[in-house]
Amino acid sequence: MKPTILIVEDEPSGRKVIESILENQGYELDFAANGREALKKAGILKPDLILLDIMLPEMDGMEVCERLRKDNDLAEVPVVMITALDDRNTRIACIDAGADDFITKPIDRAELRARVRSITRLNRYRLLHERDLITSWVAEKASDGYLQLNADDRIVYANSRARFYLGLDADAAKPILETFMQVALHQYAPHPQSLWDGWPVISAKNLAPDRFLVRPESNLAHEFWLEATIFEIPGKDGAPRTRIIRLRDVTADILNRRNTRSFGEAISHKIRTPITHIISSLELLTRLAAQMSPEDIARFSATALRGATRLYETLNRVLQYSNLHSSVDAEVGFSLSEFEDLVKKVSNEMGLEHVALSMPEDLISVQIIISVQSVEVLLWEILSNSSKFHPAGKPAVTIEVLRASPQRIGIRISDDGLSLSPKQLSTVWLPYYQGEKDFTGEAPGMGLGLSTVSAIVWGAGGACRLTNRDNGPGVVVELMIPEVEVGDPAMAFTGELNGRI
């Protein structure tokens, strides 16, 4: 784009002289005959340079310059004053008015061209520098990773998110010695292979967006997908001089598409098994009850009852998760006087033998704002994780209820199972995230996991935290839940989402 120059001169002959000097020099020229017209056109054009005559009708060049400097949109536009007065006072007055330079009449052709060329170049550099600062700030704050590669596939620039994805040092000042592909191959497999063949040389037709870097599934973590979108700036020979790569985490999209059917199949499997027990037992009772002994009738009836109970519990857990908006009961809530009985009930149903509860007497009458159903879901999800992550499936669990803050109750649940990695600790609350693959082949909790806990607690205005135990293997889950304020049915929300128990 050509630099735009606004020439402000009331004399037609003067405009012609300046036009003849600057035409065919690579500029877009526009003209104004007085100060008011100059201010109006400057606001529209946002020129790269204004050549401003001092002697103008109605409003002289000094006043025009002062007004330009008071306009936020035009304050940085370079202004060169043109004057026939070559005295010291005039020059000082030009500078005081905000002029960047001045030139005297009669105009020297070579001098004017040199000054215009120098000023427009410097102004372009200034604008480019400002844009670079904006671009850098946006890139560093972006949720996507951005990389700049040179012709040798070396990483010239990587924003914070790209460094995180590729496992690079967070210090941007440290040089990256390996090529982009060498760095990527430490963690990822490029897919589809046909689009990556020959990298860094790729044909223009292969710049399709469906190009991925995939971290394969392991025993402790599911796969991780990055979509790599490529933009190339060609050099003189047509080969890419600079290559920009955007890395976008599309794991959720990929897995959601793939797992929609798996989720349905998981529910179907959980429902089909108890229904089969119910139907088969009732069918036998219907056909053969007259020939059965009382013991056989009781046995088949018990099987049907167990199937019906399991079916009810499964459907109830699905419905509880799908109706999280009803997890808060700000008027009544849940009384901690019922907490001990609820812990015993859940522990017995799960077959946990070593669950210890401690709660100060002054908290027994306190009510927290989430419903009893939500508290039960919290216990189920956390204790099931304690059992699943214990090597023998028999964790020793300690549950403590304490005062977290003036308006919050803390529930701390610790176990002696396995400790988690920093990555697992940081992602365990994310929706549908599983810390490990299920060894039974069935999605535990139907993939709801601790995301259910965070959804309930966050939705109630509380907070949750997961850390490894200090005195041995295992984890500590900390929940901070607002209590129902006496005399005020409204939810007691303090906003202290990062509070600690």
mmCIF file of C-alpha atoms in Angstrom, residues 78 86 141 178-179 204 273 461:
data_model
loop_
_atom_site.group_PDB
_atom_site.id
_atom_site.type_symbol
_atom_site.label_atom_id
_atom_site.label_comp_id
_atom_site.label_asym_id
_atom_site.label_seq_id
_atom_site.Cartn_x
_atom_site.Cartn_y
_atom_site.Cartn_z
ATOM 1 C CA PRO A 78 3.946 13.474 11.062
ATOM 2 C CA ASP A 86 13.142 31.488 7.381
ATOM 3 C CA LYS A 141 -2.663 -14.368 25.408
ATOM 4 C CA GLU A 178 15.931 -28.730 17.168
ATOM 5 C CA THR A 179 13.682 -28.305 14.135
ATOM 6 C CA ALA A 204 0.524 -26.014 -2.085
ATOM 7 C CA THR A 273 -27.416 -56.259 32.459
ATOM 8 C CA GLY A 461 -20.531 -20.808 44.274
#
